[in-house]
Amino acid sequence: MSDARIKLLFLSGPNLQLLGTREPAIYGHETLETIYERAWARALELNADMDGRQTNHEGTIVDWIGESYGFFDAILLNPGAYTHTSLAIHDAIAGAGVPTIEVHLSNIYAREEFRRHSVIASACVGSIVGFRGDGYVLAVEAVVRYLRARGKH
Ligand code: DQA
């Protein structure tokens, strides 16, 4: 990568555009826009750049991950319900060669049985779950530390 500054790609999947009004008892009252603004502000404080995106489409997530190599140093990913089903997203992460951190607003391990298994987890560096919007900020901090420990600036 020509530019030494860390570049992060933050992806959010289906129904996360509804944050703010979607099941606030589970996901909180913050909108995705506000959460992304907080994560982006933290990235800037850490001298990193962040591109935040949302889509409801599995294939678009696969495309974005597949196109990330050479443009982003790491991916932060909340695939929504695709977390529990998408082998295509697992394979995109495994194939892209870009370190990926799994992020969930809710603690998926304390919810319904069908949410307790993540099919993408084994392809990820680690995960941050259960801290609502703060988890997006924490994920930025964690991944910048991870990259700096490996020589990225
Ligand atoms: C989620 C958890 C998923 O189970 C759910 O389908 C979502 C949001 C979270 O951030 O807690 O859409 O990924």
PDB file of C-alpha atoms and ligand atoms in Angstrom:
ATOM      1  CA  MET A   1       0.000   0.000   0.000  1.00  0.00           C
ATOM      2  CA  SER A   2       1.496   3.321  -1.052  1.00  0.00           C
ATOM      3  CA  ASP A   3      -0.079   5.514   1.666  1.00  0.00           C
ATOM      4  CA  ALA A   4       1.243   4.582   5.105  1.00  0.00           C
ATOM      5  CA  ARG A   5      -1.887   5.808   6.935  1.00  0.00           C
ATOM      6  CA  ILE A   6      -4.112   2.953   8.142  1.00  0.00           C
ATOM      7  CA  LYS A   7      -7.309   2.548   6.097  1.00  0.00           C
ATOM      8  CA  LEU A   8     -10.306   0.760   7.589  1.00  0.00           C
ATOM      9  CA  LEU A   9     -13.412  -0.518   5.840  1.00  0.00           C
ATOM     10  CA  PHE A  10     -16.439  -0.818   8.140  1.00  0.00           C
ATOM     11  CA  LEU A  11     -19.315  -2.848   6.675  1.00  0.00           C
ATOM     12  CA  SER A  12     -22.803  -3.286   8.108  1.00  0.00           C
ATOM     13  CA  GLY A  13     -25.292  -5.749   6.690  1.00  0.00           C
ATOM     14  CA  PRO A  14     -29.054  -6.202   6.456  1.00  0.00           C
ATOM     15  CA  ASN A  15     -31.505  -4.185   8.524  1.00  0.00           C
ATOM     16  CA  LEU A  16     -28.786  -2.161  10.207  1.00  0.00           C
ATOM     17  CA  GLN A  17     -30.031   0.900   8.302  1.00  0.00           C
ATOM     18  CA  LEU A  18     -33.004   0.663  10.689  1.00  0.00           C
ATOM     19  CA  LEU A  19     -30.919   1.292  13.805  1.00  0.00           C
ATOM     20  CA  GLY A  20     -32.437   3.998  15.948  1.00  0.00           C
ATOM     21  CA  THR A  21     -35.921   2.548  15.652  1.00  0.00           C
ATOM     22  CA  ARG A  22     -35.166  -1.184  15.224  1.00  0.00           C
ATOM     23  CA  GLU A  23     -35.763  -3.136  18.465  1.00  0.00           C
ATOM     24  CA  PRO A  24     -34.159  -0.441  20.643  1.00  0.00           C
ATOM     25  CA  ALA A  25     -34.258  -2.663  23.739  1.00  0.00           C
ATOM     26  CA  ILE A  26     -31.729  -4.885  21.961  1.00  0.00           C
ATOM     27  CA  TYR A  27     -29.788  -2.522  19.698  1.00  0.00           C
ATOM     28  CA  GLY A  28     -30.134   0.834  21.457  1.00  0.00           C
ATOM     29  CA  HIS A  29     -31.414   4.150  20.117  1.00  0.00           C
ATOM     30  CA  GLU A  30     -28.434   5.296  18.077  1.00  0.00           C
ATOM     31  CA  THR A  31     -28.679   5.434  14.295  1.00  0.00           C
ATOM     32  CA  LEU A  32     -26.044   3.741  12.141  1.00  0.00           C
ATOM     33  CA  GLU A  33     -25.026   7.166  10.871  1.00  0.00           C
ATOM     34  CA  THR A  34     -24.279   8.357  14.413  1.00  0.00           C
ATOM     35  CA  ILE A  35     -22.419   5.158  15.253  1.00  0.00           C
ATOM     36  CA  TYR A  36     -20.319   5.446  12.103  1.00  0.00           C
ATOM     37  CA  GLU A  37     -19.586   9.114  12.893  1.00  0.00           C
ATOM     38  CA  ARG A  38     -18.312   8.105  16.348  1.00  0.00           C
ATOM     39  CA  ALA A  39     -16.194   5.266  14.933  1.00  0.00           C
ATOM     40  CA  TRP A  40     -14.834   7.534  12.184  1.00  0.00           C
ATOM     41  CA  ALA A  41     -13.970  10.286  14.706  1.00  0.00           C
ATOM     42  CA  ARG A  42     -12.060   7.732  16.800  1.00  0.00           C
ATOM     43  CA  ALA A  43     -10.252   6.487  13.702  1.00  0.00           C
ATOM     44  CA  LEU A  44      -9.173  10.048  12.889  1.00  0.00           C
ATOM     45  CA  GLU A  45      -7.900  10.534  16.470  1.00  0.00           C
ATOM     46  CA  LEU A  46      -5.801   7.413  15.934  1.00  0.00           C
ATOM     47  CA  ASN A  47      -4.506   8.793  12.634  1.00  0.00           C
ATOM     48  CA  ALA A  48      -6.472   6.259  10.587  1.00  0.00           C
ATOM     49  CA  ASP A  49      -9.084   6.659   7.856  1.00  0.00           C
ATOM     50  CA  MET A  50     -12.423   4.835   7.835  1.00  0.00           C
ATOM     51  CA  ASP A  51     -14.986   4.185   5.124  1.00  0.00           C
ATOM     52  CA  GLY A  52     -18.377   3.119   6.572  1.00  0.00           C
ATOM     53  CA  ARG A  53     -20.945   1.357   4.367  1.00  0.00           C
ATOM     54  CA  GLN A  54     -24.250  -0.513   4.730  1.00  0.00           C
ATOM     55  CA  THR A  55     -26.083  -2.890   2.426  1.00  0.00           C
ATOM     56  CA  ASN A  56     -28.946  -5.339   2.702  1.00  0.00           C
ATOM     57  CA  HIS A  57     -27.427  -7.606   0.050  1.00  0.00           C
ATOM     58  CA  GLU A  58     -25.184 -10.590   0.755  1.00  0.00           C
ATOM     59  CA  GLY A  59     -23.502 -10.418  -2.667  1.00  0.00           C
ATOM     60  CA  THR A  60     -22.629  -6.761  -2.166  1.00  0.00           C
ATOM     61  CA  ILE A  61     -20.857  -7.644   1.095  1.00  0.00           C
ATOM     62  CA  VAL A  62     -18.983 -10.400  -0.772  1.00  0.00           C
ATOM     63  CA  ASP A  63     -18.063  -7.892  -3.527  1.00  0.00           C
ATOM     64  CA  TRP A  64     -16.857  -5.240  -1.085  1.00  0.00           C
ATOM     65  CA  ILE A  65     -14.708  -7.738   0.836  1.00  0.00           C
ATOM     66  CA  GLY A  66     -13.286  -9.135  -2.407  1.00  0.00           C
ATOM     67  CA  GLU A  67     -12.367  -5.668  -3.682  1.00  0.00           C
ATOM     68  CA  SER A  68     -10.721  -4.561  -0.425  1.00  0.00           C
ATOM     69  CA  TYR A  69      -7.233  -6.018  -0.872  1.00  0.00           C
ATOM     70  CA  GLY A  70      -4.699  -3.281  -1.617  1.00  0.00           C
ATOM     71  CA  PHE A  71      -7.172  -0.536  -0.670  1.00  0.00           C
ATOM     72  CA  PHE A  72      -7.834  -1.277   3.008  1.00  0.00           C
ATOM     73  CA  ASP A  73      -5.606  -2.577   5.807  1.00  0.00           C
ATOM     74  CA  ALA A  74      -8.471  -4.169   7.735  1.00  0.00           C
ATOM     75  CA  ILE A  75     -12.209  -4.788   7.587  1.00  0.00           C
ATOM     76  CA  LEU A  76     -14.647  -4.339  10.461  1.00  0.00           C
ATOM     77  CA  LEU A  77     -17.747  -6.338   9.712  1.00  0.00           C
ATOM     78  CA  ASN A  78     -21.229  -6.644  11.159  1.00  0.00           C
ATOM     79  CA  PRO A  79     -22.973  -8.951   8.657  1.00  0.00           C
ATOM     80  CA  GLY A  80     -26.301  -8.868  10.532  1.00  0.00           C
ATOM     81  CA  ALA A  81     -28.273 -12.089  10.083  1.00  0.00           C
ATOM     82  CA  TYR A  82     -25.817 -13.300   7.399  1.00  0.00           C
ATOM     83  CA  THR A  83     -23.455 -13.942  10.326  1.00  0.00           C
ATOM     84  CA  HIS A  84     -25.355 -17.121  11.017  1.00  0.00           C
ATOM     85  CA  THR A  85     -25.783 -18.395   7.462  1.00  0.00           C
ATOM     86  CA  SER A  86     -23.326 -17.019   4.941  1.00  0.00           C
ATOM     87  CA  LEU A  87     -20.582 -19.377   3.855  1.00  0.00           C
ATOM     88  CA  ALA A  88     -20.041 -16.967   0.941  1.00  0.00           C
ATOM     89  CA  ILE A  89     -19.076 -14.184   3.368  1.00  0.00           C
ATOM     90  CA  HIS A  90     -16.871 -16.611   5.331  1.00  0.00           C
ATOM     91  CA  ASP A  91     -15.089 -17.570   2.112  1.00  0.00           C
ATOM     92  CA  ALA A  92     -14.755 -13.932   1.007  1.00  0.00           C
ATOM     93  CA  ILE A  93     -13.032 -13.061   4.307  1.00  0.00           C
ATOM     94  CA  ALA A  94     -10.796 -16.135   4.109  1.00  0.00           C
ATOM     95  CA  GLY A  95      -9.937 -15.379   0.492  1.00  0.00           C
ATOM     96  CA  ALA A  96      -9.443 -11.621   0.534  1.00  0.00           C
ATOM     97  CA  GLY A  97      -6.279 -11.602   2.618  1.00  0.00           C
ATOM     98  CA  VAL A  98      -7.431  -8.580   4.635  1.00  0.00           C
ATOM     99  CA  PRO A  99      -7.634  -8.994   8.442  1.00  0.00           C
ATOM    100  CA  THR A 100     -11.279  -8.850   9.491  1.00  0.00           C
ATOM    101  CA  ILE A 101     -12.876  -8.193  12.865  1.00  0.00           C
ATOM    102  CA  GLU A 102     -16.431  -9.370  13.537  1.00  0.00           C
ATOM    103  CA  VAL A 103     -18.642  -6.837  15.321  1.00  0.00           C
ATOM    104  CA  HIS A 104     -22.142  -7.183  16.774  1.00  0.00           C
ATOM    105  CA  LEU A 105     -24.159  -4.614  18.668  1.00  0.00           C
ATOM    106  CA  SER A 106     -25.906  -7.277  20.733  1.00  0.00           C
ATOM    107  CA  ASN A 107     -24.359 -10.223  22.552  1.00  0.00           C
ATOM    108  CA  ILE A 108     -25.288 -12.902  20.038  1.00  0.00           C
ATOM    109  CA  TYR A 109     -24.225 -15.622  22.515  1.00  0.00           C
ATOM    110  CA  ALA A 110     -26.885 -14.556  25.003  1.00  0.00           C
ATOM    111  CA  ARG A 111     -29.771 -14.492  22.512  1.00  0.00           C
ATOM    112  CA  GLU A 112     -31.848 -17.034  20.580  1.00  0.00           C
ATOM    113  CA  GLU A 113     -30.196 -20.377  19.798  1.00  0.00           C
ATOM    114  CA  PHE A 114     -30.017 -19.588  16.064  1.00  0.00           C
ATOM    115  CA  ARG A 115     -27.881 -16.496  16.736  1.00  0.00           C
ATOM    116  CA  ARG A 116     -25.326 -18.285  18.914  1.00  0.00           C
ATOM    117  CA  HIS A 117     -23.301 -19.641  16.027  1.00  0.00           C
ATOM    118  CA  SER A 118     -21.291 -17.397  13.726  1.00  0.00           C
ATOM    119  CA  VAL A 119     -20.193 -19.035  10.484  1.00  0.00           C
ATOM    120  CA  ILE A 120     -17.758 -16.167   9.815  1.00  0.00           C
ATOM    121  CA  ALA A 121     -15.945 -16.247  13.187  1.00  0.00           C
ATOM    122  CA  SER A 122     -13.338 -18.808  12.155  1.00  0.00           C
ATOM    123  CA  ALA A 123     -12.188 -16.548   9.296  1.00  0.00           C
ATOM    124  CA  CYS A 124     -11.858 -13.466  11.551  1.00  0.00           C
ATOM    125  CA  VAL A 125      -9.055 -12.152  13.753  1.00  0.00           C
ATOM    126  CA  GLY A 126     -11.478 -11.689  16.649  1.00  0.00           C
ATOM    127  CA  SER A 127     -14.859 -10.346  17.587  1.00  0.00           C
ATOM    128  CA  ILE A 128     -16.464  -7.607  19.659  1.00  0.00           C
ATOM    129  CA  VAL A 129     -20.035  -8.269  20.712  1.00  0.00           C
ATOM    130  CA  GLY A 130     -22.607  -6.853  23.096  1.00  0.00           C
ATOM    131  CA  PHE A 131     -21.515  -3.215  23.502  1.00  0.00           C
ATOM    132  CA  ARG A 132     -24.071  -1.719  21.119  1.00  0.00           C
ATOM    133  CA  GLY A 133     -22.722   1.325  19.251  1.00  0.00           C
ATOM    134  CA  ASP A 134     -19.673   1.528  21.498  1.00  0.00           C
ATOM    135  CA  GLY A 135     -18.586  -1.791  19.966  1.00  0.00           C
ATOM    136  CA  TYR A 136     -17.979  -0.055  16.625  1.00  0.00           C
ATOM    137  CA  VAL A 137     -15.652   2.422  18.360  1.00  0.00           C
ATOM    138  CA  LEU A 138     -13.958  -0.356  20.343  1.00  0.00           C
ATOM    139  CA  ALA A 139     -13.460  -2.324  17.129  1.00  0.00           C
ATOM    140  CA  VAL A 140     -11.645   0.641  15.552  1.00  0.00           C
ATOM    141  CA  GLU A 141      -9.368   0.893  18.597  1.00  0.00           C
ATOM    142  CA  ALA A 142      -8.712  -2.862  18.628  1.00  0.00           C
ATOM    143  CA  VAL A 143      -7.900  -3.132  14.950  1.00  0.00           C
ATOM    144  CA  VAL A 144      -5.583  -0.109  14.972  1.00  0.00           C
ATOM    145  CA  ARG A 145      -3.683  -1.682  17.885  1.00  0.00           C
ATOM    146  CA  TYR A 146      -3.625  -5.000  16.020  1.00  0.00           C
ATOM    147  CA  LEU A 147      -2.229  -3.399  12.866  1.00  0.00           C
ATOM    148  CA  ARG A 148       0.312  -1.197  14.687  1.00  0.00           C
ATOM    149  CA  ALA A 149       1.619  -4.252  16.544  1.00  0.00           C
ATOM    150  CA  ARG A 150       2.291  -5.672  13.078  1.00  0.00           C
ATOM    151  CA  GLY A 151       4.130  -2.629  11.796  1.00  0.00           C
ATOM    152  CA  LYS A 152       1.361  -0.610  10.077  1.00  0.00           C
ATOM    153  CA  HIS A 153       1.143   3.133  10.761  1.00  0.00           C
TER     154      HIS A 153
HETATM  155  C1  DQA B   1     -26.507  -8.348  14.844  1.00  0.00           C
HETATM  156  C2  DQA B   1     -26.948  -9.698  15.426  1.00  0.00           C
HETATM  157  C3  DQA B   1     -27.633 -10.547  14.362  1.00  0.00           C
HETATM  158  O1  DQA B   1     -28.070 -11.784  14.921  1.00  0.00           O
HETATM  159  C4  DQA B   1     -28.840  -9.820  13.796  1.00  0.00           C
HETATM  160  O2  DQA B   1     -29.416 -10.578  12.762  1.00  0.00           O
HETATM  161  C5  DQA B   1     -28.529  -8.444  13.365  1.00  0.00           C
HETATM  162  C6  DQA B   1     -27.667  -7.621  14.205  1.00  0.00           C
HETATM  163  C7  DQA B   1     -25.921  -7.429  15.945  1.00  0.00           C
HETATM  164  O3  DQA B   1     -25.242  -6.473  15.570  1.00  0.00           O
HETATM  165  O4  DQA B   1     -26.161  -7.641  17.119  1.00  0.00           O
HETATM  166  O5  DQA B   1     -29.036  -7.978  12.337  1.00  0.00           O
HETATM  167  O6  DQA B   1     -25.492  -8.584  13.894  1.00  0.00           O
END
